[in-house]
Tab-separated table of C-alpha atoms in Angstrom:
chain	number	residue	atom	x	y	z
V	245	MET	CA	-0.021	-0.532	-0.199
V	246	ASP	CA	1.434	3.870	-1.007
V	247	ARG	CA	-0.457	5.328	1.634
V	248	VAL	CA	-3.144	3.857	4.685
V	249	ARG	CA	-6.227	4.815	5.358
V	250	GLY	CA	-8.284	5.194	8.912
V	251	ALA	CA	-11.165	4.970	10.547
V	252	VAL	CA	-11.997	4.811	14.572
V	253	ILE	CA	-15.146	2.737	15.848
V	254	GLY	CA	-15.680	4.518	19.146
V	255	TYR	CA	-14.737	8.073	19.578
V	256	GLY	CA	-15.703	9.222	22.814
V	257	GLY	CA	-15.361	8.736	26.487
V	258	ARG	CA	-13.239	8.519	29.143
V	259	PHE	CA	-10.041	8.839	27.377
V	260	SER	CA	-10.308	9.809	24.427
V	261	MET	CA	-9.248	7.405	22.433
V	262	GLY	CA	-10.505	7.953	19.986
V	263	ASN	CA	-8.284	11.283	19.373
V	264	VAL	CA	-5.663	9.622	21.020
V	265	HIS	CA	-5.561	7.000	17.857
V	266	GLY	CA	-6.014	9.597	15.501
V	267	LYS	CA	-3.424	11.419	16.652
V	268	SER	CA	-1.006	8.834	16.424
V	269	MET	CA	-2.398	7.499	12.907
V	270	LEU	CA	-1.048	11.296	11.336
V	271	GLU	CA	2.691	11.375	13.533
V	272	ALA	CA	3.177	7.519	11.482
V	273	GLY	CA	2.732	8.589	7.906
V	274	MET	CA	-1.387	7.430	7.925
V	275	GLU	CA	-4.318	9.443	7.347
V	276	ILE	CA	-7.673	9.099	9.129
V	277	VAL	CA	-10.143	9.581	6.612
V	278	ALA	CA	-13.701	8.667	8.996
V	279	ALA	CA	-14.769	7.924	12.420
V	280	CYS	CA	-17.611	6.282	14.228
V	281	ASP	CA	-20.021	6.622	17.531
V	282	LEU	CA	-23.852	6.253	18.060
V	283	ASP	CA	-23.387	9.233	20.352
V	284	ALA	CA	-23.845	12.474	16.974
V	285	GLN	CA	-22.385	14.762	19.472
V	286	ARG	CA	-19.032	12.509	19.338
V	287	MET	CA	-18.740	12.174	15.905
V	288	MET	CA	-19.173	16.696	16.298
V	289	ALA	CA	-16.328	16.481	18.067
V	290	ALA	CA	-14.470	14.158	16.160
V	291	ALA	CA	-15.008	16.730	12.721
V	292	GLU	CA	-13.384	19.816	14.205
V	293	ASP	CA	-10.833	17.565	15.628
V	294	PHE	CA	-9.948	16.628	12.086
V	295	PRO	CA	-11.668	18.661	9.479
V	296	GLY	CA	-12.720	16.405	6.804
V	297	ILE	CA	-13.037	13.299	8.030
V	298	HIS	CA	-16.485	11.215	7.198
V	299	THR	CA	-18.387	10.988	10.284
V	300	TYR	CA	-21.419	8.102	10.848
V	301	THR	CA	-23.430	6.641	13.556
V	302	SER	CA	-23.608	3.357	11.630
V	303	ILE	CA	-20.918	0.890	11.261
V	304	ASP	CA	-22.248	-0.566	8.436
V	305	ALA	CA	-22.392	2.484	6.913
V	306	LEU	CA	-18.878	2.742	8.003
V	307	LEU	CA	-18.088	-0.569	6.061
V	308	LYS	CA	-19.403	0.912	2.568
V	309	ASP	CA	-16.869	3.865	2.532
V	310	PRO	CA	-14.517	2.695	-0.084
V	311	GLU	CA	-11.445	5.055	1.613
V	312	VAL	CA	-11.241	3.187	4.576
V	313	ASP	CA	-8.106	0.223	4.526
V	314	LEU	CA	-7.942	0.612	8.164
V	315	CYS	CA	-10.699	0.275	11.175
V	316	VAL	CA	-9.955	0.485	14.791
V	317	VAL	CA	-11.742	-0.660	17.110
V	318	ILE	CA	-12.010	1.440	20.505
V	319	LEU	CA	-15.321	0.183	22.301
V	320	PRO	CA	-15.533	-1.557	25.554
V	321	HIS	CA	-14.141	-5.057	25.501
V	322	ASN	CA	-17.321	-7.760	25.452
V	323	LEU	CA	-17.807	-6.104	21.480
V	324	HIS	CA	-14.559	-6.470	20.347
V	325	ALA	CA	-14.956	-9.220	18.553
V	326	LYS	CA	-18.077	-9.011	17.006
V	327	VAL	CA	-16.792	-5.948	15.205
V	328	ALA	CA	-13.443	-6.892	14.853
V	329	ILE	CA	-15.007	-9.869	12.416
V	330	GLN	CA	-17.520	-7.482	11.063
V	331	CYS	CA	-14.466	-5.380	9.707
V	332	SER	CA	-12.331	-7.940	8.442
V	333	ARG	CA	-15.107	-9.459	6.488
V	334	ALA	CA	-16.094	-6.067	5.168
V	335	GLY	CA	-11.960	-6.631	3.571
V	336	LYS	CA	-10.690	-3.796	6.531
V	337	HIS	CA	-7.341	-4.020	8.132
V	338	VAL	CA	-8.536	-4.318	11.777
V	339	ILE	CA	-6.027	-2.619	14.784
V	340	VAL	CA	-8.651	-4.083	18.303
V	341	GLU	CA	-7.869	-2.350	21.653
V	342	LYS	CA	-6.437	-4.076	24.359
V	343	PRO	CA	-8.039	-7.057	25.605
V	344	MET	CA	-7.524	-8.385	22.418
V	345	CYS	CA	-11.643	-10.016	22.941
V	346	LEU	CA	-13.105	-11.851	26.346
V	347	THR	CA	-12.204	-15.671	25.481
V	348	VAL	CA	-10.425	-18.035	23.812
V	349	ALA	CA	-13.075	-19.190	21.079
V	350	GLU	CA	-13.642	-14.843	19.981
V	351	ALA	CA	-10.043	-14.934	19.662
V	352	ASP	CA	-9.922	-18.266	17.165
V	353	SER	CA	-13.118	-16.245	14.993
V	354	MET	CA	-11.243	-12.579	15.181
V	355	ILE	CA	-8.739	-14.863	13.005
V	356	GLU	CA	-9.854	-16.619	11.393
V	357	ALA	CA	-11.507	-14.231	10.106
V	358	SER	CA	-8.896	-11.566	9.100
V	359	GLU	CA	-7.099	-14.560	7.474
V	360	ALA	CA	-10.102	-15.542	5.785
V	361	SER	CA	-9.986	-11.861	4.485
V	362	ASP	CA	-6.418	-11.629	3.680
V	363	LYS	CA	-6.529	-8.140	5.961
V	364	MET	CA	-4.073	-7.523	8.772
V	365	LEU	CA	-5.427	-8.204	12.400
V	366	THR	CA	-3.417	-6.302	15.692
V	367	VAL	CA	-4.380	-5.539	18.985
V	368	TYR	CA	-3.044	-2.177	20.916
V	369	HIS	CA	-0.130	-3.401	23.013
V	370	ASN	CA	0.818	0.234	23.039
V	371	ARG	CA	2.518	-1.106	26.422
V	372	ARG	CA	5.223	-2.548	24.937
V	373	TRP	CA	6.632	0.837	24.171
V	374	ASP	CA	6.522	1.517	27.641
V	375	GLY	CA	9.498	3.095	28.741
V	376	ASP	CA	10.405	1.230	31.652
V	377	PHE	CA	9.396	-1.916	29.840
V	378	VAL	CA	12.106	-1.775	27.080
V	379	ALA	CA	14.954	-0.381	29.499
V	380	ILE	CA	14.100	-3.745	31.957
V	381	ARG	CA	13.982	-6.272	28.867
V	382	ASP	CA	17.171	-4.990	27.539
V	383	LEU	CA	18.552	-5.133	31.103
V	384	ILE	CA	17.483	-8.721	30.858
V	385	GLN	CA	18.331	-9.269	26.549
V	386	LYS	CA	22.014	-8.175	27.863
V	387	GLY	CA	22.159	-10.743	30.713
V	388	THR	CA	22.849	-7.868	33.347
V	389	ILE	CA	20.750	-9.998	35.908
V	390	GLY	CA	21.341	-13.702	34.470
V	391	GLU	CA	18.795	-15.527	33.559
V	392	VAL	CA	15.467	-14.897	34.528
V	393	PHE	CA	13.524	-17.388	36.451
V	394	HIS	CA	10.265	-15.571	38.459
V	395	VAL	CA	8.453	-12.654	37.588
V	396	GLU	CA	6.583	-10.525	40.275
V	397	ALA	CA	4.092	-7.482	39.026
V	398	CYS	CA	1.316	-6.260	40.835
V	399	MET	CA	-0.673	-3.200	40.503
V	400	GLY	CA	-4.172	-2.293	42.350
V	401	GLY	CA	-4.930	-0.222	46.202
V	402	MET	CA	-8.067	0.100	48.085
V	403	SER	CA	-10.521	1.116	47.006
V	404	ASP	CA	-13.014	1.146	44.604
V	405	MET	CA	-12.780	0.140	41.127
V	406	GLY	CA	-15.760	2.648	40.267
V	407	ASP	CA	-19.347	2.336	38.482
V	408	TRP	CA	-18.786	2.640	34.870
V	409	TRP	CA	-18.277	-0.449	32.448
V	410	ARG	CA	-15.076	-1.090	32.828
V	411	SER	CA	-16.034	-2.419	36.604
V	412	ASP	CA	-18.998	-4.695	34.807
V	413	LYS	CA	-17.778	-8.105	34.601
V	414	ALA	CA	-20.080	-8.801	31.669
V	415	ILE	CA	-18.681	-5.888	29.483
V	416	SER	CA	-15.219	-6.007	30.922
V	417	GLY	CA	-14.395	-9.230	31.155
V	418	GLY	CA	-13.459	-8.675	34.800
V	419	ALA	CA	-10.342	-7.125	36.639
V	420	MET	CA	-7.562	-9.305	35.001
V	421	TYR	CA	-8.718	-8.111	31.652
V	422	ASP	CA	-7.985	-4.289	31.805
V	423	TRP	CA	-4.104	-3.753	33.072
V	424	GLY	CA	-3.825	-7.280	33.476
V	425	ALA	CA	-3.341	-7.531	29.536
V	426	HIS	CA	-0.372	-5.771	29.371
V	427	VAL	CA	0.848	-7.156	32.239
V	428	ILE	CA	0.813	-10.632	31.166
V	429	ASP	CA	1.620	-10.036	27.507
V	430	TRP	CA	5.182	-8.634	29.526
V	431	CYS	CA	5.442	-10.872	31.587
V	432	GLN	CA	5.484	-13.523	28.038
V	433	LEU	CA	8.415	-11.263	26.854
V	434	PHE	CA	10.584	-11.386	29.495
V	435	ILE	CA	9.916	-15.487	30.204
V	436	PRO	CA	8.700	-16.585	26.546
V	437	ASP	CA	9.126	-20.108	27.189
V	438	LYS	CA	6.203	-22.911	26.311
V	439	ILE	CA	3.267	-22.582	29.435
V	440	ALA	CA	2.771	-25.135	31.206
V	441	GLY	CA	0.004	-24.302	33.246
V	442	VAL	CA	-2.450	-21.526	34.576
V	443	ASP	CA	-3.365	-21.146	38.604
V	444	GLY	CA	-5.843	-18.440	39.287
V	445	TYR	CA	-6.933	-16.824	42.632
V	446	TYR	CA	-10.309	-14.251	42.329
V	447	HIS	CA	-11.653	-12.738	45.238
V	448	LYS	CA	-14.977	-10.857	45.772
V	449	ARG	CA	-14.766	-9.887	48.941
V	450	ARG	CA	-15.910	-6.055	49.396
V	451	TRP	CA	-17.056	-3.391	46.706
V	452	PHE	CA	-20.453	-6.036	46.314
V	453	LYS	CA	-21.856	-3.368	43.968
V	454	HIS	CA	-19.082	-4.027	41.256
V	455	SER	CA	-19.508	-6.689	39.301
V	456	ASN	CA	-15.575	-7.769	39.129
V	457	GLU	CA	-13.543	-9.433	41.023
V	458	ASP	CA	-12.431	-7.024	44.353
V	459	HIS	CA	-8.555	-9.308	44.115
V	460	THR	CA	-7.531	-10.739	41.310
V	461	ASP	CA	-3.874	-13.188	41.400
V	462	LEU	CA	-2.697	-15.517	38.892
V	463	THR	CA	0.393	-17.528	38.665
V	464	ILE	CA	2.366	-18.550	35.011
V	465	ARG	CA	3.990	-21.451	35.493
V	466	PHE	CA	6.214	-22.131	32.681
V	467	GLU	CA	8.369	-25.213	31.433
V	468	GLY	CA	10.872	-26.042	33.063
V	469	GLY	CA	9.306	-24.383	36.359
V	470	LYS	CA	10.074	-20.405	35.753
V	471	THR	CA	7.061	-19.017	37.091
V	472	ALA	CA	5.180	-15.637	35.983
V	473	GLN	CA	2.512	-13.580	39.220
V	474	VAL	CA	0.451	-10.745	37.754
V	475	GLU	CA	-1.633	-9.031	40.325
V	476	MET	CA	-4.380	-7.013	40.079
V	477	SER	CA	-6.427	-5.898	43.038
V	478	SER	CA	-8.716	-2.989	44.713
V	479	LEU	CA	-7.987	-4.349	48.093
V	480	ASP	CA	-4.279	-3.896	48.155
V	481	ALA	CA	-3.821	-1.648	51.632
V	482	ALA	CA	-0.458	-2.420	51.491
V	483	PRO	CA	0.848	-2.581	46.967
V	484	LYS	CA	4.173	-4.749	46.504
V	485	ALA	CA	6.292	-3.447	44.050
V	486	ARG	CA	4.977	-2.400	40.047
V	487	TRP	CA	7.921	-5.068	39.465
V	488	ARG	CA	10.211	-8.048	41.111
V	489	ILE	CA	12.263	-9.626	38.102
V	490	LEU	CA	14.609	-12.602	40.003
V	491	GLY	CA	17.452	-13.568	37.514
V	492	THR	CA	20.003	-16.140	38.573
V	493	GLU	CA	23.330	-13.368	38.410
V	494	GLY	CA	20.728	-10.662	40.331
V	495	ALA	CA	17.456	-8.936	40.705
V	496	ILE	CA	15.511	-5.870	39.692
V	497	VAL	CA	13.184	-3.761	41.739
V	498	MET	CA	10.882	-0.847	40.285
V	499	GLU	CA	8.783	0.581	42.925
V	500	ASN	CA	6.727	3.200	41.314
V	501	TRP	CA	6.384	4.482	37.983
V	502	LYS	CA	9.943	6.057	37.389
V	503	THR	CA	12.912	4.920	39.100
V	504	ILE	CA	14.374	0.713	38.324
V	505	ASP	CA	16.231	-0.669	40.702
V	506	VAL	CA	18.729	-3.411	39.572
V	507	THR	CA	20.728	-6.188	41.987
V	508	VAL	CA	23.517	-7.653	40.278
V	509	ASP	CA	26.088	-10.369	41.721
V	510	HIS	CA	29.986	-9.507	41.612
V	511	ARG	CA	31.873	-12.065	42.627
V	512	GLY	CA	30.392	-12.218	45.558
V	513	HIS	CA	28.855	-8.939	46.426
V	514	LEU	CA	26.349	-7.954	46.200
V	515	ALA	CA	26.114	-4.297	44.097
V	516	LYS	CA	23.844	-2.056	43.428
V	517	PHE	CA	22.484	0.985	41.107
V	518	SER	CA	19.343	3.073	40.321
V	519	MET	CA	18.215	4.166	36.663
V	520	GLU	CA	14.905	6.317	35.027
V	521	ALA	CA	12.778	4.958	32.997
V	522	PRO	CA	13.368	6.580	30.026
V	523	PRO	CA	10.565	8.344	27.416
V	524	SER	CA	7.725	5.848	26.107
V	525	HIS	CA	8.092	6.653	22.589
V	526	TRP	CA	3.669	5.048	22.532
V	527	SER	CA	3.828	6.338	18.442
V	528	GLY	CA	6.442	3.158	17.986
V	529	TYR	CA	3.108	1.048	17.652
V	530	TYR	CA	1.432	2.933	15.180
V	531	GLU	CA	4.900	3.414	12.969
V	532	ASN	CA	5.242	-0.383	13.096
V	533	ILE	CA	1.298	-0.350	11.332
V	534	ALA	CA	2.386	2.227	8.313
V	535	ASP	CA	6.051	-0.270	7.488
V	536	HIS	CA	3.721	-2.812	7.929
V	537	LEU	CA	1.397	-2.398	5.154
V	538	MET	CA	2.766	0.414	3.657
V	539	ARG	CA	6.556	-1.275	3.312
V	540	GLY	CA	6.318	-5.338	4.603
V	541	GLY	CA	8.016	-4.727	7.557
V	542	GLU	CA	7.481	-7.590	10.221
V	543	LEU	CA	3.822	-7.232	12.458
V	544	ALA	CA	5.202	-6.431	16.040
V	545	VAL	CA	1.787	-7.075	17.715
V	546	LYS	CA	0.648	-10.534	16.387
V	547	PRO	CA	-3.369	-11.782	16.683
V	548	GLU	CA	-1.634	-15.173	17.820
V	549	GLU	CA	0.289	-13.221	21.002
V	550	ALA	CA	-2.791	-11.661	22.083
V	551	ARG	CA	-4.664	-14.386	21.664
V	552	ARG	CA	-2.628	-16.387	23.751
V	553	THR	CA	-2.913	-13.593	26.825
V	554	ILE	CA	-6.563	-13.457	26.570
V	555	GLY	CA	-6.302	-18.139	26.556
V	556	ILE	CA	-3.891	-17.552	30.259
V	557	ILE	CA	-6.343	-15.250	32.011
V	558	GLN	CA	-9.413	-17.336	30.454
V	559	ALA	CA	-7.547	-20.464	32.740
V	560	ALA	CA	-7.060	-18.467	35.511
V	561	GLU	CA	-10.746	-17.854	35.892
V	562	GLU	CA	-10.758	-21.751	35.448
V	563	SER	CA	-8.292	-22.445	38.406
V	564	SER	CA	-9.837	-20.172	40.241
V	565	LYS	CA	-13.105	-22.048	39.991
V	566	ALA	CA	-12.071	-25.459	40.069
V	567	GLY	CA	-9.424	-25.214	42.481
V	568	HIS	CA	-6.856	-27.006	40.585
V	569	THR	CA	-3.622	-25.580	37.476
V	570	VAL	CA	-4.923	-25.497	34.098
V	571	ALA	CA	-3.639	-25.329	31.238
V	572	PRO	CA	-4.731	-22.932	28.114
V	573	ALA	CA	-5.343	-23.420	24.823
V	574	TYR	CA	-2.169	-21.974	23.573
V	575	SER	CA	0.466	-22.135	25.241
């Protein structure tokens, strides 16, 4: 393709993500030519943000627009699969916000639809371009702390999760599907081994007016014994470090969003140094999309990778209900 003409589906809402995606397309050398939202006022806002674009309040109408090459699905989680499949069948390339969807069956159907149309499908795991993640992964790949065998990640606090769709399990999928999707994606890049099983521990103990879990905790056990533990909680009155990563020659700990603390074993003595996380480069995601579609570059976030994350989350909930380890559908 000599140019990519994009459209966003689901423009407004709490984080104005339609605007964010549109600007990211432009920064990457792509075009934004259309937007769709059921709310006509949001379409008025989109027309002001991006003068000259086509605006729609119907997905069917947008998909008939021959100028649209790429659709970005920015809808509540439970709608991702349905709309992504609809876009693929209309012959459009598709980016879907994370999480990819809510079930492995949905992920399978999304991939099948994209393959049948011979169009791109990918998931907006833009957090792979977070400065702290990039720096930590670089330390690991350089062997700074030796071979990584255990990863812990924790996000949360002691607070009501809020009265909106992200606290509704039927719509959001549950507490692990929001930030958890990013964190699980990161963990798999730190330890890219085959997965033997997943253990989940889900709790509903305080915030009963919301259907999402109060506390979710999962452990991924990789073949060979390495582990990754991910905790997403609204019942965490004593938060742990964001990252605690153990290797055979040292450890990486990140207590906050800024400082990375590294401890290494130097000839029997533990030496510690700290580094500030570099700036994030989220535009790198759309730069990769443009490179893939316009120049044939390798797609950074492959749909099968995002499906693996959904499989882990689904296995964790099944494990919590069953009380034993569950092997994910895609390991």
